[in-house]
Short mmCIF file of C-alpha atoms in Angstrom, two decimals:
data_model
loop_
_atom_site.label_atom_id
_atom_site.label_comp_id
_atom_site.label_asym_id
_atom_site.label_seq_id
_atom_site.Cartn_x
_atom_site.Cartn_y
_atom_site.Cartn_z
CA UNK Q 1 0.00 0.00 0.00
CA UNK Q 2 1.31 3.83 -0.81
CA UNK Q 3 1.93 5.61 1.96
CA UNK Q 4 0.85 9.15 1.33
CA UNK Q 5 3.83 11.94 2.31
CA UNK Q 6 1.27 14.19 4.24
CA UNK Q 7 -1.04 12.99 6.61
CA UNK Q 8 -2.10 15.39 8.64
CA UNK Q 9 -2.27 19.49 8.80
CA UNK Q 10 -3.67 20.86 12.30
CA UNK Q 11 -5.23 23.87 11.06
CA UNK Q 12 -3.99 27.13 12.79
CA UNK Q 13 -7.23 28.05 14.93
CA UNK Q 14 -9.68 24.91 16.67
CA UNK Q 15 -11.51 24.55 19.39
CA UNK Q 16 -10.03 23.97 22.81
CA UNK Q 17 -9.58 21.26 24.12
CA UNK Q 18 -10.47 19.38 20.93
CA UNK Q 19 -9.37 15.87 20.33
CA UNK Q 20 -7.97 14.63 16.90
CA UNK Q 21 -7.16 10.71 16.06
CA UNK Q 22 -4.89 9.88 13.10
CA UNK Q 23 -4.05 6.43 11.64
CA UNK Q 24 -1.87 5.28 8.77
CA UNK Q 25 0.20 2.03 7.87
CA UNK Q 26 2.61 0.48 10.33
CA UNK Q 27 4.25 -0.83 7.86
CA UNK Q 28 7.78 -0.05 7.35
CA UNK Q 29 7.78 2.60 10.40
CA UNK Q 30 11.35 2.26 11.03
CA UNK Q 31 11.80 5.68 13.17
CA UNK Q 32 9.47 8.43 15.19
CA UNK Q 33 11.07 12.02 15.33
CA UNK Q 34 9.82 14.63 17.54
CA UNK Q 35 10.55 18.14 17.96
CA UNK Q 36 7.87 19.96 20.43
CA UNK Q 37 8.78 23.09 22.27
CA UNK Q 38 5.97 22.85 24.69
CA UNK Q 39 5.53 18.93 24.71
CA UNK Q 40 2.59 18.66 27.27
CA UNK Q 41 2.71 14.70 27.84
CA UNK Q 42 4.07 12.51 25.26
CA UNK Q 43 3.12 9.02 25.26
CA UNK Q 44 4.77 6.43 23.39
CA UNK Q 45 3.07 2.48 23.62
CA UNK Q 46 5.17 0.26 21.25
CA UNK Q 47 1.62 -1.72 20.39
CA UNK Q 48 0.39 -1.07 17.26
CA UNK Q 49 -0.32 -4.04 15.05
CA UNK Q 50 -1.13 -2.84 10.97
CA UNK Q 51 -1.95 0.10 11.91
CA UNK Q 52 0.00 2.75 13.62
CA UNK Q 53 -2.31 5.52 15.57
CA UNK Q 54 -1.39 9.28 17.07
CA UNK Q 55 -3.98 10.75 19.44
CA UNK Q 56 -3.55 14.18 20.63
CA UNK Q 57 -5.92 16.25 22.96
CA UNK Q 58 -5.84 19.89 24.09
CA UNK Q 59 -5.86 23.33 22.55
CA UNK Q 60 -5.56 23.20 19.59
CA UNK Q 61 -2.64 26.48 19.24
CA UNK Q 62 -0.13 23.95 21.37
CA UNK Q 63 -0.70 20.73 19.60
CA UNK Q 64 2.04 19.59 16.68
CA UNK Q 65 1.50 21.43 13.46
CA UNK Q 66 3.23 19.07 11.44
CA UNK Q 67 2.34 15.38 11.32
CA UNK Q 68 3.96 13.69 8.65
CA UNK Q 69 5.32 10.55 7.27
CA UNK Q 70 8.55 10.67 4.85
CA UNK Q 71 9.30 7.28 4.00
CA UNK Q 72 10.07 5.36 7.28
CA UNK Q 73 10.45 8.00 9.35
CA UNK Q 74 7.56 9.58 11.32
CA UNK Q 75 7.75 13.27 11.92
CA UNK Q 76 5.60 15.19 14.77
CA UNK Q 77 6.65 18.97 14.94
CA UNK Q 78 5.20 21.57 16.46
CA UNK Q 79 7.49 25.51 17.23
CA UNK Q 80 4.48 26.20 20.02
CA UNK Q 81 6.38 28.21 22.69
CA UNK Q 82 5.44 31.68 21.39
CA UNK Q 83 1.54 30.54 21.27
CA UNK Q 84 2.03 29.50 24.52
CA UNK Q 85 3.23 32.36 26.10
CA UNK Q 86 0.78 34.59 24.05
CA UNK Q 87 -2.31 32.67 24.61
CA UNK Q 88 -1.27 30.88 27.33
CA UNK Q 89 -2.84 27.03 28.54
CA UNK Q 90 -6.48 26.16 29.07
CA UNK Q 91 -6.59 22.14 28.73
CA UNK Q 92 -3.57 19.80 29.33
CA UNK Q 93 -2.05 18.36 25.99
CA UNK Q 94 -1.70 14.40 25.45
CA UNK Q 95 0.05 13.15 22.08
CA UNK Q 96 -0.39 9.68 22.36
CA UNK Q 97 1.57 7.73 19.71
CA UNK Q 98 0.59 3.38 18.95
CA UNK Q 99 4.02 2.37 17.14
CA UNK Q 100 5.70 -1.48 15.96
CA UNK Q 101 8.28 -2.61 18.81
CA UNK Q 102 11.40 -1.69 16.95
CA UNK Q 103 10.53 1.93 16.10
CA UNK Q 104 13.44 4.20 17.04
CA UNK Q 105 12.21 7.03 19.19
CA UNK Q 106 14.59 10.50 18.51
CA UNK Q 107 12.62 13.34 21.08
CA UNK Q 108 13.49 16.86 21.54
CA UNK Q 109 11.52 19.45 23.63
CA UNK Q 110 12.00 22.44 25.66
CA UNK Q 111 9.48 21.23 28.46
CA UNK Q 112 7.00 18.14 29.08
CA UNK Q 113 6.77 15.02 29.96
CA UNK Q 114 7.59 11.36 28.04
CA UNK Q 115 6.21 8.13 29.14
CA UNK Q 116 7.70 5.15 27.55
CA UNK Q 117 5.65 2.19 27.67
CA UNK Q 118 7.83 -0.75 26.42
CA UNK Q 119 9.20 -0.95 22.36
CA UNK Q 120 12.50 -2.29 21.59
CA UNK Q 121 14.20 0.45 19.01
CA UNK Q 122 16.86 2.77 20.27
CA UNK Q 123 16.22 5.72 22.66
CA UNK Q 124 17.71 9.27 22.23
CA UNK Q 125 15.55 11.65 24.16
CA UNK Q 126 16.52 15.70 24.63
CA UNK Q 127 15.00 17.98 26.93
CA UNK Q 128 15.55 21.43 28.64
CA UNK Q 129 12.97 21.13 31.82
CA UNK Q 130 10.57 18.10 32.16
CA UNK Q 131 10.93 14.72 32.90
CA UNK Q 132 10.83 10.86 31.16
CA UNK Q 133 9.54 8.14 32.41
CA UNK Q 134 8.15 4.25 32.07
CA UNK Q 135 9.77 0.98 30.76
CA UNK Q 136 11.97 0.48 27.62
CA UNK Q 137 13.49 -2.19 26.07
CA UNK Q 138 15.76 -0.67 24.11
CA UNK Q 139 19.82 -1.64 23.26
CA UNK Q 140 20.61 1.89 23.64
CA UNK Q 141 19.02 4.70 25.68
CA UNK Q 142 20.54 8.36 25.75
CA UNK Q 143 18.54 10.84 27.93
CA UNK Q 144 19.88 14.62 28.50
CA UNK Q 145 17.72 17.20 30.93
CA UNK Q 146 18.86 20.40 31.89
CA UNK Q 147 16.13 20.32 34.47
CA UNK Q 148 13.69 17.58 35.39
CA UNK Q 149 13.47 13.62 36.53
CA UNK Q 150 14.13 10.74 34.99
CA UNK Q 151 12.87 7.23 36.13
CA UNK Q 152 12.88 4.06 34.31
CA UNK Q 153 12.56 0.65 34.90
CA UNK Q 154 14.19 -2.41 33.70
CA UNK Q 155 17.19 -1.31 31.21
CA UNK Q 156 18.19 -3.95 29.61
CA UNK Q 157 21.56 -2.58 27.49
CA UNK Q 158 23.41 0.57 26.67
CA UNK Q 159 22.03 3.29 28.67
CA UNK Q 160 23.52 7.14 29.36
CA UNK Q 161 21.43 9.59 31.21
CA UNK Q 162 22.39 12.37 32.58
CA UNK Q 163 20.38 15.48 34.33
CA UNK Q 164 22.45 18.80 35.35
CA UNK Q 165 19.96 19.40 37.94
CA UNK Q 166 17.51 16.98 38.98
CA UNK Q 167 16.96 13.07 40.11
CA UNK Q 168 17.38 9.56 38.48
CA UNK Q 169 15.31 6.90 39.91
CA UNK Q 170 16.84 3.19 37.71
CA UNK Q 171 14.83 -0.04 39.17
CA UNK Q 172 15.57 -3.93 37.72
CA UNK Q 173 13.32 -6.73 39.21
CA UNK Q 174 16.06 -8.84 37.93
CA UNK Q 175 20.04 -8.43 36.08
CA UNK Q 176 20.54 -10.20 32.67
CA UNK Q 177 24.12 -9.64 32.16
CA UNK Q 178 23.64 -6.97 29.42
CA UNK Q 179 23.47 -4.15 31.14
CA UNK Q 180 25.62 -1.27 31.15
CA UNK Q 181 24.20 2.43 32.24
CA UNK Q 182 25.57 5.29 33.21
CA UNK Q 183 23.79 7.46 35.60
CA UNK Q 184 25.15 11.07 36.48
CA UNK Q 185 23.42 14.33 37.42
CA UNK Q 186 24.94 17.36 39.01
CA UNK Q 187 22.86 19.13 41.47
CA UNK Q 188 19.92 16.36 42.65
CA UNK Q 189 20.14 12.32 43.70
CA UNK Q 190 20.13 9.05 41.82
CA UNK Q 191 17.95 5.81 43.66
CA UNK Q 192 19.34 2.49 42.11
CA UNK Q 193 16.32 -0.23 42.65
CA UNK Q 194 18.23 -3.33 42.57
CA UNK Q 195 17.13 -7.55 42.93
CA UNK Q 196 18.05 -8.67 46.33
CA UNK Q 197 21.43 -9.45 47.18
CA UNK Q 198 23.15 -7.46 44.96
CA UNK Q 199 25.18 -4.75 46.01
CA UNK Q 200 27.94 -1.98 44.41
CA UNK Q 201 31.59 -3.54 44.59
CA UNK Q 202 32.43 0.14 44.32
CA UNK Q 203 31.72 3.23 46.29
CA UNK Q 204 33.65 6.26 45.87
CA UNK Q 205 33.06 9.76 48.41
CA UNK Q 206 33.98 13.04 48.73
CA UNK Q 207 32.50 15.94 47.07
CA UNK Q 208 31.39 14.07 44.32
CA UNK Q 209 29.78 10.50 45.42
CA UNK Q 210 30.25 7.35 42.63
CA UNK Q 211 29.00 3.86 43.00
CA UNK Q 212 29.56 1.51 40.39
CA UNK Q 213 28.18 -2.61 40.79
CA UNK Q 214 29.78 -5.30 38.19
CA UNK Q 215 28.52 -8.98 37.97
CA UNK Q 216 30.38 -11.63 37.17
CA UNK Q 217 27.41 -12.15 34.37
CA UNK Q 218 28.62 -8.97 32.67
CA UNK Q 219 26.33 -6.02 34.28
CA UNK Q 220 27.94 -2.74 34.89
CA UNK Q 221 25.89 -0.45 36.32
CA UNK Q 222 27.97 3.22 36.88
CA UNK Q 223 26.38 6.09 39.13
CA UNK Q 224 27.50 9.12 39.84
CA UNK Q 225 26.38 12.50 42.12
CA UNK Q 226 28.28 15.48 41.79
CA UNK Q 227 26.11 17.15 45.02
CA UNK Q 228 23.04 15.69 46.45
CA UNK Q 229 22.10 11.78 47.68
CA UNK Q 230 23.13 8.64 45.91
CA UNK Q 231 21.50 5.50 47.17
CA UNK Q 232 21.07 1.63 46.38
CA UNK Q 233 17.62 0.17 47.38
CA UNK Q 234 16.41 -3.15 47.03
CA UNK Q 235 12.87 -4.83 46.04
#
């Protein structure tokens, strides 16, 4: 089936608070780009079976003015900050994207929220204030925040985050082997959430606090504080 290059236009006025649904071939998704200014919440669920769906809510000025498909890549845009500041925020905004597993997810934003809700295609998320969230299983995760939280569950490869001023919250109900993460932030604290009886080999003080835990199976897990808490909890 042809995929059409333009799916979707949001015109510029609507009503507020209005809801719009959009659906087109899964097919051959191979990656979802986004670049939102003002993100509101961003949900991605890696379900979609032959058809891949995008549900947004909320006024209709901060919602993504460009929806679009270019071959296998997925592109939601939307340069809303002005229209935010001008005519402010009367209804929260949800962008709710159905995708295959093995989409790769590329996100940039100045502020929201993203909730990842499984998939298996690389991570790279960007973001000046907000916060991500939810499962992946992803090789390779990269999250950057200037500001904001980040707390995800069961990483299962490559992971880098890193906040300049905020927390990391990283839980595993159990270690496969394959992990290796890298948590840091600058000005905030980072909660590991490990399987009982495991425990860092590593701990290093001072002004900046480090812990760093290495299995025999091949997990390296490296955390690092450069002011604030740094703690290992267990399930």
């Amino acid at each position: 089936m042809p995929i059409p290059r333009m799916l979707w236009d949001l015109p510029p006025d609507g009503a507020c608070g209005g809801r719009s649904v959009i659906r087109l071939p899964a097919e051959g998704l191979q990656e979802l780009r986004v670049d939102v200014q003002t993100l509101g919440n961003l949900v991605l669920c890696f379900d979609a079976g032959r058809s891949a769906e995008i549900v947004m809510e909320g006024d209709a000025h901060l919602l993504p003015a460009r929806v679009e498909r270019i071959g296998d890549i997925l592109h939601v845009e939307g340069r809303n900050l002005g229209a935010y500041f001008d005519r402010g925020q009367r209804s929260k905004v949800l962008i709710e994207l159905h995708l295959p597993a093995p989409v790769r997810v590329r996100v940039g934003f100045v502020a929201g929220a993203v909730i990842l809700n499984g998939g298996s295609g690389d991570v790279d998320i960007r973001g000046n204030f907000g916060e991500v969230t939810g499962i992946t299983h992803a090789g390779s995760v990269r999250v950057k925040l200037r500001c904001g939280d980040v707390s995800l569950r069961e990483l299962a490869g490559t992971a880098d985050i890193d906040v300049a001023l905020g927390n990391v919250s990283l839980g595993w109900s159990r270690l496969r082997g394959t992990e290796r993460v890298r948590a840091r932030t600058g000005l905030g604290a980072v909660d590991l959430v490990l399987p009982p009886g495991v425990a860092p080999l590593e701990e290093r003080g001072g002004f900046c606090r480090e812990k760093r835990l290495v299995t025999p199976q091949g997990t390296d897990i490296d955390a690092k504080v450069g002011f604030g808490g740094l703690d290992v909890l267990a399930r």
